[in-house]
CSV table of C-alpha atoms in Angstrom, one decimal:
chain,number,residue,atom,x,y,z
A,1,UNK,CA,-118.8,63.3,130.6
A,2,UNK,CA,-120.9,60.1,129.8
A,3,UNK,CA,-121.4,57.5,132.3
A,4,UNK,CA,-119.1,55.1,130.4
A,5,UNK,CA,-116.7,57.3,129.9
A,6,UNK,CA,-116.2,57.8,133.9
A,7,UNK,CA,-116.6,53.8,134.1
A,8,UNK,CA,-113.3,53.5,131.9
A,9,UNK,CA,-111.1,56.2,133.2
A,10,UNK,CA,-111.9,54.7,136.8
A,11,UNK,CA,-111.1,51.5,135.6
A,12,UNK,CA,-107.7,52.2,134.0
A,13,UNK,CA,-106.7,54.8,136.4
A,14,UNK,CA,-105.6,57.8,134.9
A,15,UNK,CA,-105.0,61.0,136.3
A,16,UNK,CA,-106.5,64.3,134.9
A,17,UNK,CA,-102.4,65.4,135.7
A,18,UNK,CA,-99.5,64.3,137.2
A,19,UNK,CA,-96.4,64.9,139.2
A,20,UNK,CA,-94.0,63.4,137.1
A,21,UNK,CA,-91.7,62.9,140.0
A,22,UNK,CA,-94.5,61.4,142.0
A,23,UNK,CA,-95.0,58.7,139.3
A,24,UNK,CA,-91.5,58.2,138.7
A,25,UNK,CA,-91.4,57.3,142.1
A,26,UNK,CA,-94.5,55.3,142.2
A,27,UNK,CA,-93.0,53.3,139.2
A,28,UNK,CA,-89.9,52.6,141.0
A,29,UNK,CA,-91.7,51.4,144.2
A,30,UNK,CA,-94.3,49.4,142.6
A,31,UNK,CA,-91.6,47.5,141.1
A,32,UNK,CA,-89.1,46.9,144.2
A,33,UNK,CA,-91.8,46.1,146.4
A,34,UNK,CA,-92.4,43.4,144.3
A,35,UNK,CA,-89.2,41.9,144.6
A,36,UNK,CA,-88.7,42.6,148.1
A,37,UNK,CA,-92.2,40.7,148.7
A,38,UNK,CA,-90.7,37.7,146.5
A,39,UNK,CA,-87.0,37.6,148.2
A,40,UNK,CA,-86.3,34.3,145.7
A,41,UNK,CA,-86.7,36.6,142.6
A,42,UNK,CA,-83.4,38.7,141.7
A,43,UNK,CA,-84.2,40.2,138.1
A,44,UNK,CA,-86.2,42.4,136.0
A,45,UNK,CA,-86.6,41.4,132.4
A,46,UNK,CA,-87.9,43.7,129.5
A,47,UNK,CA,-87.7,43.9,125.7
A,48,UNK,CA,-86.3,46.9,124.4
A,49,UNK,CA,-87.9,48.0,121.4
A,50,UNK,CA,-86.6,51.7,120.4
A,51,UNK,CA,-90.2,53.1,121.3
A,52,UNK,CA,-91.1,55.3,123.9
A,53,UNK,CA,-93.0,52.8,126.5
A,54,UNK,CA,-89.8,50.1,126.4
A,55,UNK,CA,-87.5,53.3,126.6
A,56,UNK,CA,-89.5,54.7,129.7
A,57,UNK,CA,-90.5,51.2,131.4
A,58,UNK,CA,-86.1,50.1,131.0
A,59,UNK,CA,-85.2,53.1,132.6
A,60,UNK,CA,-87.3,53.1,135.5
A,61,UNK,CA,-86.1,49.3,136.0
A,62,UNK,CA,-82.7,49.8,136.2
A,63,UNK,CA,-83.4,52.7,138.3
A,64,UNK,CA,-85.2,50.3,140.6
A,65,UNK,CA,-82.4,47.9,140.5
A,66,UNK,CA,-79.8,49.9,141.2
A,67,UNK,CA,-81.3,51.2,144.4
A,68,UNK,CA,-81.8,47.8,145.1
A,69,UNK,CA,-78.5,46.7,145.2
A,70,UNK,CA,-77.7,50.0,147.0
A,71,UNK,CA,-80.2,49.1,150.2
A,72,UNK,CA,-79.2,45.4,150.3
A,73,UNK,CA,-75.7,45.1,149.0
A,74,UNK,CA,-77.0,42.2,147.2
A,75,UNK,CA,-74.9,42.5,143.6
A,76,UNK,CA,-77.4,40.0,141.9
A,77,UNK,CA,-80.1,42.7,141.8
A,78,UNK,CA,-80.1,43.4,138.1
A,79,UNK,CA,-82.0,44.4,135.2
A,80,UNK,CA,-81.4,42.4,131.8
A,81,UNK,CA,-82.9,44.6,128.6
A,82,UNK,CA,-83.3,42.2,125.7
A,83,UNK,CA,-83.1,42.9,122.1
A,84,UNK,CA,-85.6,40.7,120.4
A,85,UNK,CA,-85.7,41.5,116.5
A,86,UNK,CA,-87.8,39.9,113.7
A,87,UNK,CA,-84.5,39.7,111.0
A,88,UNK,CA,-83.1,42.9,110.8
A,89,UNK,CA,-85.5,45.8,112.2
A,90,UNK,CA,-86.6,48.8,110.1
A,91,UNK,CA,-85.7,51.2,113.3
A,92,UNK,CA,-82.3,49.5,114.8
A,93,UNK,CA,-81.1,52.9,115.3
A,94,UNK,CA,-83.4,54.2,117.6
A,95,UNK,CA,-83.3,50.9,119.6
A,96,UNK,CA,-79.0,51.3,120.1
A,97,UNK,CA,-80.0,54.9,121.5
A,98,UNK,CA,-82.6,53.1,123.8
A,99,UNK,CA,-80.0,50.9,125.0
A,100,UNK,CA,-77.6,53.8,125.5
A,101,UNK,CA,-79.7,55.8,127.5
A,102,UNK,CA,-81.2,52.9,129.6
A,103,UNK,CA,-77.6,51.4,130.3
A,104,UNK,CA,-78.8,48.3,131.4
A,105,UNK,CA,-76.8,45.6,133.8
A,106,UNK,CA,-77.3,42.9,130.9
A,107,UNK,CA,-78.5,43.1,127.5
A,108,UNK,CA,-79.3,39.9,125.7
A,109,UNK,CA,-80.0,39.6,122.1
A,110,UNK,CA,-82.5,36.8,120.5
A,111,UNK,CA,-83.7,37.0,117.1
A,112,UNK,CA,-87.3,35.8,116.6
A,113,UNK,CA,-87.3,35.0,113.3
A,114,UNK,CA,-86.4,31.7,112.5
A,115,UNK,CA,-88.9,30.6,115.3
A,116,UNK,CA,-91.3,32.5,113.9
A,117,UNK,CA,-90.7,31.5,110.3
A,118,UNK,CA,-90.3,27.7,111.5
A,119,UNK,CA,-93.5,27.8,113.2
A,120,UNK,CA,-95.6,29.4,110.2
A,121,UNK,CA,-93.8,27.1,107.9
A,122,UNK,CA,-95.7,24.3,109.8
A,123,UNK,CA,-98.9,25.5,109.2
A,124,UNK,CA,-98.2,26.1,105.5
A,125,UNK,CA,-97.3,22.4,105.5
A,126,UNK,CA,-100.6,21.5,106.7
A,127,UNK,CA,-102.3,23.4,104.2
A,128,UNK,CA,-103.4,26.4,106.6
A,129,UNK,CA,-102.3,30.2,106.0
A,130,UNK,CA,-101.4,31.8,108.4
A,131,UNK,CA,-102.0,36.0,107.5
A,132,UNK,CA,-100.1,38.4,107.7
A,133,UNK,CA,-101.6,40.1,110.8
A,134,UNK,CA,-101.9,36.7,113.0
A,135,UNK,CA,-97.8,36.0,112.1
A,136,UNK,CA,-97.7,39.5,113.8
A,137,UNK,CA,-99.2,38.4,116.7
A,138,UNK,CA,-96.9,34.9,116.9
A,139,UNK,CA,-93.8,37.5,116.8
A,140,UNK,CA,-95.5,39.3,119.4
A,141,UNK,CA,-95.7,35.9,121.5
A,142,UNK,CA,-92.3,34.4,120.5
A,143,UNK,CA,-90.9,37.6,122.3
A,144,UNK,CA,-92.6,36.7,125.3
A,145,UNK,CA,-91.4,33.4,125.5
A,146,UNK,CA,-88.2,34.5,124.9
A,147,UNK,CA,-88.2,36.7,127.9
A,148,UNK,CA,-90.0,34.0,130.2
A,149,UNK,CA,-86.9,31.8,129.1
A,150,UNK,CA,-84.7,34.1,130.0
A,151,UNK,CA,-86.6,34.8,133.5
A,152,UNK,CA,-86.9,31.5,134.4
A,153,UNK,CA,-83.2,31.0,134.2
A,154,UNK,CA,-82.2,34.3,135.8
A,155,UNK,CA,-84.8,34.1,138.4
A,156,UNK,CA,-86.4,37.1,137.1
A,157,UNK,CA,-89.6,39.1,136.5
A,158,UNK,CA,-91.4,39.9,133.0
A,159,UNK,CA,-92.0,43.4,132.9
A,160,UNK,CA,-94.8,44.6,130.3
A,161,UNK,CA,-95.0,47.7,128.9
A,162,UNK,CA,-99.3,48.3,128.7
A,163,UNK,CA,-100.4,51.2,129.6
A,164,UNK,CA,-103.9,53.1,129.6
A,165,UNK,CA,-103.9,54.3,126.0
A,166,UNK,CA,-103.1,50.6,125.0
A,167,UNK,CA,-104.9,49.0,127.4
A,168,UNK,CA,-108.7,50.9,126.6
A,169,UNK,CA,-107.6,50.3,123.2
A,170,UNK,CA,-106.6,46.5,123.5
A,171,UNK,CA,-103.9,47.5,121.1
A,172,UNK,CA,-101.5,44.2,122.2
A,173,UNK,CA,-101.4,41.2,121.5
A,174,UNK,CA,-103.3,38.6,124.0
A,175,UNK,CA,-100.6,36.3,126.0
A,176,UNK,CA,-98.2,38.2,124.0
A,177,UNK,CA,-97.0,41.4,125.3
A,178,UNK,CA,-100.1,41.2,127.2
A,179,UNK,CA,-99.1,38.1,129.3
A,180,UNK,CA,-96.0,40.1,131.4
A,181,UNK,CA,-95.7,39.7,135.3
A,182,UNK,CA,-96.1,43.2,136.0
A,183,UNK,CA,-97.8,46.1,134.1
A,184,UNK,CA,-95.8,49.1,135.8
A,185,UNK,CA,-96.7,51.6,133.5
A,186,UNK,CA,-100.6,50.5,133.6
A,187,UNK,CA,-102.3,54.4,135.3
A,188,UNK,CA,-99.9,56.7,132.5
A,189,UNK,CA,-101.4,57.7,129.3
A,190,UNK,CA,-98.7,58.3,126.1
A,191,UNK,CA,-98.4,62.1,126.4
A,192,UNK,CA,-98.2,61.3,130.6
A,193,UNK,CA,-95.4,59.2,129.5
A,194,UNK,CA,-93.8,61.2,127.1
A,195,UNK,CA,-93.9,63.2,129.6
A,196,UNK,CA,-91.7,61.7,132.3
A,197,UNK,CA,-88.9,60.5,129.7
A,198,UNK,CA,-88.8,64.3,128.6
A,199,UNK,CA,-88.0,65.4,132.4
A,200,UNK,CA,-85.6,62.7,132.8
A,201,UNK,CA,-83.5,63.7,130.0
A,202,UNK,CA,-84.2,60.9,127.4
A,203,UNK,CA,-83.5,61.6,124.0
A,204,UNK,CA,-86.4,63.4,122.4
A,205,UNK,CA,-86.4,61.2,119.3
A,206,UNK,CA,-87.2,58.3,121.4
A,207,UNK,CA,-90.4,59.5,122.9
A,208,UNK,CA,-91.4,61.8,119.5
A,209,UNK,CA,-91.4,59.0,117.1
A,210,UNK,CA,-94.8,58.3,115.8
A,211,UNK,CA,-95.6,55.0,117.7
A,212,UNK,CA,-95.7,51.4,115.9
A,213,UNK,CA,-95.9,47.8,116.8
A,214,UNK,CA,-94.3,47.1,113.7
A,215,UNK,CA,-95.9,43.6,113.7
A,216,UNK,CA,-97.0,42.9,110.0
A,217,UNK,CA,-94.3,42.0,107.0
A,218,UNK,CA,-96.6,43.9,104.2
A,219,UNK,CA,-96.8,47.3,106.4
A,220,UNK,CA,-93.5,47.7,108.2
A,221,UNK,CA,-93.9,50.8,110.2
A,222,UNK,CA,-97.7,51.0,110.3
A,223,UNK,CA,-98.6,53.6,113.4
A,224,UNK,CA,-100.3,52.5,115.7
A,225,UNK,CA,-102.9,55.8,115.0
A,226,UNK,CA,-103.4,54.4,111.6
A,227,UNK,CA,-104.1,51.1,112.6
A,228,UNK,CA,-106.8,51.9,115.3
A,229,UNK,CA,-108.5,54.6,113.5
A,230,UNK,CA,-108.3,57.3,116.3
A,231,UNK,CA,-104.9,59.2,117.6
A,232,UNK,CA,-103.6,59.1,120.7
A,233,UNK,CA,-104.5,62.8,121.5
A,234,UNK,CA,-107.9,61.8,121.2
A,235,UNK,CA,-107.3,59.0,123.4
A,236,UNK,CA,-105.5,60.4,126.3
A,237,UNK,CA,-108.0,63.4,126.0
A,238,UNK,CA,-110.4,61.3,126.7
A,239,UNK,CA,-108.5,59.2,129.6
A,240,UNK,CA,-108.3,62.9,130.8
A,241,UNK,CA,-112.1,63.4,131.2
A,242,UNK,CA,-112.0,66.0,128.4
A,243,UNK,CA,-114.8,66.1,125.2
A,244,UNK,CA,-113.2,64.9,122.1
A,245,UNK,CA,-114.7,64.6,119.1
A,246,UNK,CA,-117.8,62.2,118.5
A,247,UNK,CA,-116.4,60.5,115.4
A,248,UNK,CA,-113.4,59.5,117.8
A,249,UNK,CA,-115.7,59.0,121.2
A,250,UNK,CA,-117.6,56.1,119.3
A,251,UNK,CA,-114.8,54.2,117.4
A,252,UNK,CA,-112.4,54.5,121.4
A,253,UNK,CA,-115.4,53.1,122.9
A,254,UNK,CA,-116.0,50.5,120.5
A,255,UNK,CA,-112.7,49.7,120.8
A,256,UNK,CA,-112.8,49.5,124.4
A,257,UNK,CA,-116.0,47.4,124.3
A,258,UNK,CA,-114.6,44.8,121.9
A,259,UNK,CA,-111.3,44.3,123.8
A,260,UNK,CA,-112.7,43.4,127.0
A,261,UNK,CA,-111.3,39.8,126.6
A,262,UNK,CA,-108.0,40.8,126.8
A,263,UNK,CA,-108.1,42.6,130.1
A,264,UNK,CA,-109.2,39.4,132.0
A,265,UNK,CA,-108.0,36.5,132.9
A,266,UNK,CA,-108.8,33.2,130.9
A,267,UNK,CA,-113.0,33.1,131.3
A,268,UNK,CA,-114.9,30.4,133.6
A,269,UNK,CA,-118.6,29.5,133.9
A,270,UNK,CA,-118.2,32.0,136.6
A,271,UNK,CA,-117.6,35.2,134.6
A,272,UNK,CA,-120.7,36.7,132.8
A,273,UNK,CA,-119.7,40.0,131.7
A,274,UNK,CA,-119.8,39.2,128.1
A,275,UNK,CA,-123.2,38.6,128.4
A,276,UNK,CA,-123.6,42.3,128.9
């Protein structure tokens, strides 16, 4: 195993294996002690995508709050799942069967889209394109603001989905679904993941479907495997410790390497690390 190899697996935390139960548990703990630190905050907030990282992270959270209101007898304990579509989206389906399975206390729906267009429209005006890949990553923002709105009235939490795969990756959008309160799921690679919704009883479909941020108008449904150029098997393989193959090793760690932005905070005179 290569010396940066063991740098990044260290960094992002991932187990060789896991107890699913254990990290079921760690999730749920991680996320309550939270709340039970900050007594003023009540709520966990989330966007519910029909994916298998929304589907995972929305379960665990009303889990969590549902032993909350158990220990404390304190009814506004609650999670609030949000839908938060561009128009009409492509997999609507799979995102009802999220919600079914998750059950959560509140669902709230906001379509992005007339945000979204409005705000590209003023650009246009000004005589400045905006392409097809940054509009992506304003939908990807718009949802967050969406859910901050939502937290700030309901004296709530932002729960983000990242997780190793994405985060050695930097496949998410910077102060988008990047920008969350809380990263529970930040330790799990996918097939870790996929793992725990399988022996929770989610519905395979959920956690089988080939992944997609479903971001760009002109390729609706891109996977996310096709966009970064390596698959996730490779990825967790190598979040693992195992040898993959060298092809894959260079473009992950390239990858890794040009995303270290997004896994800081905003830079000051003080930070040198991209002088490296």
């Amino acid at each position: 195993m290569s010396t940066l190899q063991e740098k990044i697996i260290k960094e992002m935390g991932v187990k060789p294996t896991i107890d699913v139960q254990d990290e079921i548990r760690i999730t749920i703990d991680f996320m309550k002690d939270y709340l039970y630190k900050h007594p003023f905050l009540k709520t966990l907030v989330l966007g519910i995508s029909g994916g298998q990282d929304s589907t995972l992270l929305g379960k665990l959270a009303q889990m969590a709050m549902e032993e909350m209101r158990d220990e404390t007898k304190d009814e506004a304990y609650q999670f609030i799942g949000m839908r938060l579509p561009y128009g009409v989206q492509f997999d609507e389906a799979d995102v009802d069967l999220a919600f079914e399975w998750i059950a959560p206390d509140k669902i709230i729906d906001v379509n992005i889209k007339s945000a979204v267009d409005a705000l590209v429209e003023q650009f246009t005006n000004e005589d400045f394109e905006i392409s097809d890949f940054n509009k992506g990553n304003i939908k990807a923002r718009q949802r967050m603001i969406a859910q901050f709105a939502v937290a700030g009235d309901a004296k709530g939490v932002v729960l983000g989905t990242d997780h190793a795969a994405e985060s050695i990756t930097g496949f998410y959008t910077k102060f988008g679904d990047g920008a969350a309160d809380l990263m529970p799921l930040f330790r799990l690679n996918k097939r870790q993941g996929a793992a725990i919704l399988e022996e929770m009883g989610a519905p395979e479909q959920l956690y089988k479907k080939i992944p997609t941020a479903d971001l760009q108008d002109g390729k609706p449904g891109l996977s996310d495997e096709d966009e970064l150029g390596v698959s996730y098997q490779n990825i967790d393989d190598y979040l693992e410790g195992k040898d993959i193959p060298v092809k894959a090793k260079e473009r992950l760690e390239s990858l890794y390497i040009n995303s270290r932005h997004k896994r800081r905070t905003p830079i000051t005179v003080f930070d040198d690390f991209w002088k490296e």
